[in-house]
PDB file of C-alpha atoms in Angstrom:
ATOM      1  CA  MET A  93     -24.521 -64.206  17.661  1.00 59.00           C
ATOM      2  CA  LEU A  94     -24.896 -60.686  16.370  1.00 64.00           C
ATOM      3  CA  THR A  95     -22.075 -58.229  16.804  1.00 70.00           C
ATOM      4  CA  LYS A  96     -22.563 -55.476  19.364  1.00 76.00           C
ATOM      5  CA  ALA A  97     -20.638 -52.911  17.289  1.00 81.00           C
ATOM      6  CA  ARG A  98     -22.908 -52.307  14.335  1.00 80.00           C
ATOM      7  CA  LEU A  99     -24.150 -49.433  12.238  1.00 80.00           C
ATOM      8  CA  ALA A 100     -27.682 -49.641  10.823  1.00 81.00           C
ATOM      9  CA  GLY A 101     -27.649 -53.356  11.628  1.00 74.00           C
ATOM     10  CA  HIS A 102     -24.336 -54.022   9.837  1.00 79.00           C
ATOM     11  CA  PRO A 103     -21.150 -55.070  11.689  1.00 83.00           C
ATOM     12  CA  ILE A 104     -18.591 -52.236  11.721  1.00 88.00           C
ATOM     13  CA  HIS A 105     -15.370 -54.221  12.122  1.00 90.00           C
ATOM     14  CA  PRO A 106     -15.667 -56.101   8.791  1.00 88.00           C
ATOM     15  CA  MET A 107     -16.389 -52.779   7.061  1.00 91.00           C
ATOM     16  CA  LEU A 108     -13.113 -51.312   8.275  1.00 94.00           C
ATOM     17  CA  VAL A 109     -10.623 -54.195   8.053  1.00 95.00           C
ATOM     18  CA  ALA A 110     -10.274 -53.951   4.281  1.00 96.00           C
ATOM     19  CA  PHE A 111      -8.411 -50.655   4.662  1.00 97.00           C
ATOM     20  CA  PRO A 112      -5.473 -51.822   6.795  1.00 98.00           C
ATOM     21  CA  VAL A 113      -5.214 -55.031   4.777  1.00 98.00           C
ATOM     22  CA  ALA A 114      -4.961 -53.050   1.529  1.00 98.00           C
ATOM     23  CA  MET A 115      -2.481 -50.587   3.018  1.00 98.00           C
ATOM     24  CA  TYR A 116      -0.312 -53.345   4.510  1.00 98.00           C
ATOM     25  CA  VAL A 117      -0.111 -55.051   1.110  1.00 98.00           C
ATOM     26  CA  ALA A 118       0.558 -51.691  -0.569  1.00 98.00           C
ATOM     27  CA  THR A 119       3.440 -51.135   1.851  1.00 98.00           C
ATOM     28  CA  LEU A 120       5.007 -54.445   0.931  1.00 98.00           C
ATOM     29  CA  VAL A 121       4.469 -53.917  -2.807  1.00 98.00           C
ATOM     30  CA  THR A 122       5.942 -50.402  -2.775  1.00 98.00           C
ATOM     31  CA  LEU A 123       8.978 -51.614  -0.832  1.00 97.00           C
ATOM     32  CA  VAL A 124       9.485 -54.277  -3.496  1.00 97.00           C
ATOM     33  CA  VAL A 125       9.168 -51.621  -6.221  1.00 97.00           C
ATOM     34  CA  TYR A 126      11.631 -49.425  -4.334  1.00 96.00           C
ATOM     35  CA  ALA A 127      14.057 -52.359  -4.113  1.00 96.00           C
ATOM     36  CA  GLY A 128      13.844 -52.737  -7.886  1.00 96.00           C
ATOM     37  CA  THR A 129      14.091 -49.048  -8.812  1.00 96.00           C
ATOM     38  CA  TYR A 130      15.736 -47.272  -5.853  1.00 94.00           C
ATOM     39  CA  ASP A 131      13.422 -44.371  -6.660  1.00 95.00           C
ATOM     40  CA  PRO A 132      12.794 -42.471  -3.372  1.00 95.00           C
ATOM     41  CA  PHE A 133       9.206 -41.810  -4.502  1.00 97.00           C
ATOM     42  CA  TRP A 134       8.348 -45.460  -3.806  1.00 97.00           C
ATOM     43  CA  TYR A 135       9.984 -45.291  -0.379  1.00 97.00           C
ATOM     44  CA  ARG A 136       7.779 -42.305   0.483  1.00 97.00           C
ATOM     45  CA  VAL A 137       4.703 -44.135  -0.831  1.00 98.00           C
ATOM     46  CA  ALA A 138       5.651 -47.107   1.371  1.00 98.00           C
ATOM     47  CA  PHE A 139       5.800 -44.788   4.369  1.00 98.00           C
ATOM     48  CA  TRP A 140       2.376 -43.250   3.728  1.00 98.00           C
ATOM     49  CA  ALA A 141       0.759 -46.604   2.914  1.00 98.00           C
ATOM     50  CA  ASN A 142       2.272 -48.071   6.070  1.00 98.00           C
ATOM     51  CA  LEU A 143       1.116 -45.150   8.188  1.00 98.00           C
ATOM     52  CA  ALA A 144      -2.405 -45.323   6.711  1.00 98.00           C
ATOM     53  CA  GLY A 145      -2.491 -49.065   7.436  1.00 98.00           C
ATOM     54  CA  VAL A 146      -1.469 -48.542  11.052  1.00 98.00           C
ATOM     55  CA  VAL A 147      -4.037 -45.778  11.596  1.00 98.00           C
ATOM     56  CA  MET A 148      -6.867 -47.744   9.980  1.00 98.00           C
ATOM     57  CA  ALA A 149      -5.912 -50.892  11.905  1.00 98.00           C
ATOM     58  CA  ALA A 150      -6.205 -48.913  15.134  1.00 97.00           C
ATOM     59  CA  VAL A 151      -9.608 -47.602  14.021  1.00 97.00           C
ATOM     60  CA  ALA A 152     -10.795 -51.118  13.065  1.00 96.00           C
ATOM     61  CA  ALA A 153      -9.524 -52.489  16.380  1.00 96.00           C
ATOM     62  CA  VAL A 154     -12.082 -50.498  18.385  1.00 95.00           C
ATOM     63  CA  PRO A 155     -15.227 -52.255  17.096  1.00 93.00           C
ATOM     64  CA  GLY A 156     -13.212 -55.481  16.899  1.00 93.00           C
ATOM     65  CA  LEU A 157     -12.466 -55.216  20.615  1.00 94.00           C
ATOM     66  CA  VAL A 158     -16.123 -54.534  21.349  1.00 92.00           C
ATOM     67  CA  ASP A 159     -17.014 -57.660  19.388  1.00 89.00           C
ATOM     68  CA  VAL A 160     -14.443 -59.969  20.967  1.00 91.00           C
ATOM     69  CA  VAL A 161     -15.183 -58.978  24.575  1.00 92.00           C
ATOM     70  CA  ASN A 162     -18.879 -59.629  23.962  1.00 88.00           C
ATOM     71  CA  LEU A 163     -18.343 -63.167  22.698  1.00 88.00           C
ATOM     72  CA  PRO A 164     -19.493 -65.692  25.307  1.00 87.00           C
ATOM     73  CA  ALA A 165     -16.643 -66.809  27.587  1.00 88.00           C
ATOM     74  CA  GLY A 166     -15.417 -70.377  27.236  1.00 89.00           C
ATOM     75  CA  THR A 167     -16.723 -70.824  23.689  1.00 89.00           C
ATOM     76  CA  ARG A 168     -14.956 -71.808  20.504  1.00 90.00           C
ATOM     77  CA  ALA A 169     -16.041 -68.502  19.000  1.00 90.00           C
ATOM     78  CA  ARG A 170     -14.317 -66.588  21.824  1.00 92.00           C
ATOM     79  CA  LEU A 171     -11.107 -68.608  21.469  1.00 95.00           C
ATOM     80  CA  THR A 172     -11.089 -68.014  17.722  1.00 95.00           C
ATOM     81  CA  GLY A 173     -11.814 -64.322  18.324  1.00 94.00           C
ATOM     82  CA  LEU A 174      -8.906 -64.006  20.747  1.00 96.00           C
ATOM     83  CA  ARG A 175      -6.544 -65.691  18.285  1.00 97.00           C
ATOM     84  CA  HIS A 176      -7.846 -63.411  15.521  1.00 97.00           C
ATOM     85  CA  ALA A 177      -7.210 -60.382  17.730  1.00 97.00           C
ATOM     86  CA  GLY A 178      -3.740 -61.659  18.663  1.00 98.00           C
ATOM     87  CA  PHE A 179      -2.639 -61.969  15.035  1.00 98.00           C
ATOM     88  CA  ASN A 180      -4.079 -58.522  14.282  1.00 97.00           C
ATOM     89  CA  VAL A 181      -2.175 -56.986  17.192  1.00 98.00           C
ATOM     90  CA  LEU A 182       0.999 -58.760  16.045  1.00 98.00           C
ATOM     91  CA  ALA A 183       0.541 -57.380  12.515  1.00 98.00           C
ATOM     92  CA  LEU A 184      -0.116 -53.912  13.898  1.00 98.00           C
ATOM     93  CA  LEU A 185       3.048 -53.996  16.025  1.00 98.00           C
ATOM     94  CA  LEU A 186       5.156 -55.199  13.092  1.00 98.00           C
ATOM     95  CA  PHE A 187       3.832 -52.430  10.863  1.00 98.00           C
ATOM     96  CA  VAL A 188       4.315 -49.824  13.611  1.00 98.00           C
ATOM     97  CA  LEU A 189       7.982 -50.851  13.780  1.00 98.00           C
ATOM     98  CA  SER A 190       8.159 -50.766   9.995  1.00 98.00           C
ATOM     99  CA  VAL A 191       6.674 -47.263   9.721  1.00 98.00           C
ATOM    100  CA  ILE A 192       9.101 -46.018  12.389  1.00 97.00           C
ATOM    101  CA  LEU A 193      12.073 -47.414  10.473  1.00 97.00           C
ATOM    102  CA  ILE A 194      10.857 -46.098   7.124  1.00 97.00           C
ATOM    103  CA  GLY A 195      10.130 -42.676   8.660  1.00 96.00           C
ATOM    104  CA  ARG A 196      13.571 -42.594  10.266  1.00 95.00           C
ATOM    105  CA  GLY A 197      15.070 -43.428   6.870  1.00 93.00           C
ATOM    106  CA  LEU A 198      13.155 -40.581   5.241  1.00 91.00           C
ATOM    107  CA  THR A 199      14.305 -38.015   7.810  1.00 88.00           C
ATOM    108  CA  ARG A 200      17.941 -39.150   7.629  1.00 89.00           C
ATOM    109  CA  GLY A 201      18.048 -39.632   3.886  1.00 83.00           C
ATOM    110  CA  THR A 202      19.256 -43.214   4.322  1.00 84.00           C
ATOM    111  CA  PHE A 203      16.597 -45.505   2.941  1.00 89.00           C
ATOM    112  CA  ALA A 204      16.967 -48.732   4.893  1.00 89.00           C
ATOM    113  CA  LEU A 205      15.196 -51.555   3.124  1.00 93.00           C
ATOM    114  CA  ALA A 206      15.927 -54.924   4.736  1.00 94.00           C
ATOM    115  CA  ALA A 207      14.289 -54.443   8.140  1.00 96.00           C
ATOM    116  CA  PRO A 208      11.105 -52.708   6.891  1.00 97.00           C
ATOM    117  CA  PHE A 209      10.775 -55.334   4.151  1.00 97.00           C
ATOM    118  CA  VAL A 210      11.101 -58.258   6.586  1.00 97.00           C
ATOM    119  CA  LEU A 211       8.707 -56.603   9.045  1.00 98.00           C
ATOM    120  CA  SER A 212       6.199 -56.039   6.231  1.00 98.00           C
ATOM    121  CA  VAL A 213       6.428 -59.645   5.050  1.00 98.00           C
ATOM    122  CA  LEU A 214       5.890 -60.897   8.602  1.00 98.00           C
ATOM    123  CA  GLY A 215       3.088 -58.365   9.137  1.00 98.00           C
ATOM    124  CA  CYS A 216       1.324 -59.483   5.959  1.00 98.00           C
ATOM    125  CA  ALA A 217       1.683 -63.125   7.037  1.00 98.00           C
ATOM    126  CA  ALA A 218       0.145 -62.286  10.423  1.00 98.00           C
ATOM    127  CA  THR A 219      -2.643 -60.433   8.606  1.00 98.00           C
ATOM    128  CA  VAL A 220      -3.366 -63.514   6.477  1.00 98.00           C
ATOM    129  CA  CYS A 221      -3.600 -65.634   9.650  1.00 98.00           C
ATOM    130  CA  ALA A 222      -5.893 -63.050  11.254  1.00 97.00           C
ATOM    131  CA  GLY A 223      -8.060 -62.977   8.139  1.00 96.00           C
ATOM    132  CA  TRP A 224      -8.310 -66.764   8.118  1.00 97.00           C
ATOM    133  CA  LEU A 225      -9.469 -66.741  11.724  1.00 96.00           C
ATOM    134  CA  GLY A 226     -11.822 -63.832  11.069  1.00 93.00           C
ATOM    135  CA  TRP A 227     -13.467 -65.754   8.289  1.00 92.00           C
ATOM    136  CA  THR A 228     -13.688 -68.799  10.572  1.00 92.00           C
ATOM    137  CA  MET A 229     -15.619 -66.657  13.024  1.00 89.00           C
ATOM    138  CA  VAL A 230     -18.144 -65.801  10.308  1.00 85.00           C
ATOM    139  CA  GLN A 231     -18.257 -69.116   8.447  1.00 87.00           C
ATOM    140  CA  THR A 232     -18.008 -71.567  11.344  1.00 86.00           C
ATOM    141  CA  HIS A 233     -19.197 -69.650  14.405  1.00 81.00           C
ATOM    142  CA  HIS A 234     -21.577 -67.350  12.506  1.00 77.00           C
ATOM    143  CA  VAL A 235     -20.476 -64.236  14.369  1.00 79.00           C
ATOM    144  CA  GLY A 236     -22.166 -61.205  12.846  1.00 72.00           C
ATOM    145  CA  VAL A 237     -24.613 -63.288  10.850  1.00 70.00           C
ATOM    146  CA  ARG A 238     -28.311 -62.685  11.329  1.00 65.00           C
ATOM    147  CA  PRO A 239     -29.669 -66.078  12.335  1.00 60.00           C
ATOM    148  CA  THR A 240     -32.815 -67.886  11.347  1.00 59.00           C
ATOM    149  CA  THR A 241     -34.504 -68.309  14.708  1.00 56.00           C
ATOM    150  CA  HIS A 242     -35.932 -71.851  14.434  1.00 58.00           C
ATOM    151  CA  GLY A 243     -38.152 -71.285  17.438  1.00 60.00           C
ATOM    152  CA  VAL A 244     -35.688 -69.255  19.538  1.00 59.00           C
ATOM    153  CA  ALA A 245     -37.084 -65.995  20.832  1.00 61.00           C
ATOM    154  CA  PRO A 246     -35.308 -62.980  19.233  1.00 56.00           C
ATOM    155  CA  ASP A 247     -34.190 -61.639  22.627  1.00 59.00           C
ATOM    156  CA  GLU A 248     -32.426 -64.955  23.346  1.00 61.00           C
ATOM    157  CA  LEU A 249     -30.254 -64.838  20.186  1.00 55.00           C
ATOM    158  CA  ASP A 250     -27.498 -62.809  21.858  1.00 57.00           C
ATOM    159  CA  HIS A 251     -27.041 -65.650  24.352  1.00 57.00           C
ATOM    160  CA  VAL A 252     -26.489 -68.328  21.723  1.00 57.00           C
ATOM    161  CA  ASP A 253     -22.835 -69.405  21.555  1.00 52.00           C
ATOM    162  CA  ASP A 254     -22.836 -70.758  18.033  1.00 54.00           C
ATOM    163  CA  LEU A 255     -25.610 -70.683  15.484  1.00 51.00           C
ATOM    164  CA  ASP A 256     -25.047 -74.389  14.923  1.00 52.00           C
ATOM    165  CA  GLU A 257     -26.992 -74.746  18.175  1.00 52.00           C
ATOM    166  CA  LEU A 258     -30.061 -73.460  16.334  1.00 52.00           C
ATOM    167  CA  VAL A 259     -30.687 -76.669  14.434  1.00 50.00           C
ATOM    168  CA  PRO A 260     -34.155 -76.782  12.948  1.00 52.00           C
ATOM    169  CA  PRO A 261     -36.295 -79.625  14.218  1.00 51.00           C
ATOM    170  CA  VAL A 262     -36.080 -82.732  12.073  1.00 54.00           C
ATOM    171  CA  ALA A 263     -39.416 -84.008  10.870  1.00 55.00           C
ATOM    172  CA  PRO A 264     -39.923 -87.713  11.469  1.00 56.00           C
ATOM    173  CA  ARG A 265     -39.937 -89.874   8.392  1.00 57.00           C
ATOM    174  CA  ALA A 266     -43.328 -91.038   7.305  1.00 56.00           C
ATOM    175  CA  PRO A 267     -43.780 -94.751   6.770  1.00 55.00           C
ATOM    176  CA  THR A 268     -44.596 -94.058   3.132  1.00 57.00           C
ATOM    177  CA  ASP A 269     -40.977 -92.962   2.613  1.00 58.00           C
ATOM    178  CA  ILE A 270     -39.787 -96.551   3.057  1.00 57.00           C
ATOM    179  CA  PRO A 271     -39.522 -98.369  -0.270  1.00 59.00           C
ATOM    180  CA  LEU A 272     -41.747-101.409  -0.528  1.00 57.00           C
ATOM    181  CA  ARG A 273     -40.486-104.720  -1.874  1.00 63.00           C
ATOM    182  CA  HIS A 274     -42.665-106.548  -4.333  1.00 57.00           C
TER     183      HIS A 274
END
């Protein structure tokens, strides 16, 4: 099942997801550093990392949405894709709330830490769940993986639910394979 959103044959969504993941983690790390130092520099870095994560997550969501709506309905791959999307949306919402709170703290000069920290921890946990499911889509359901056809016409590959359906034919065992007793 090849992805519909691809660039030069490569799936776009996996190319982009590394950016929000890195920025979400950077947000959490810089909030921890701020909690240890109370240096406003780290609070500002947390804001910009959080904002970059939210923007890049929105950008990555576009090809991700294209991919998930093109998964065959009623399949395990589609269910996994919907769960993956759900955890990504949850993470995005948590980090949107976090960036709003951090930004409000910057404009008021009161650097609230508890709520953005908790939201970032929960957002990173949701991102881990989404990543687990995303990898399941690749590893188990082979979404975005160029299949070996095994006799299936190339134009029929987009209609295959799971590449596990493309099992190569098993050659019958020859009678010479059976050990002889003497």
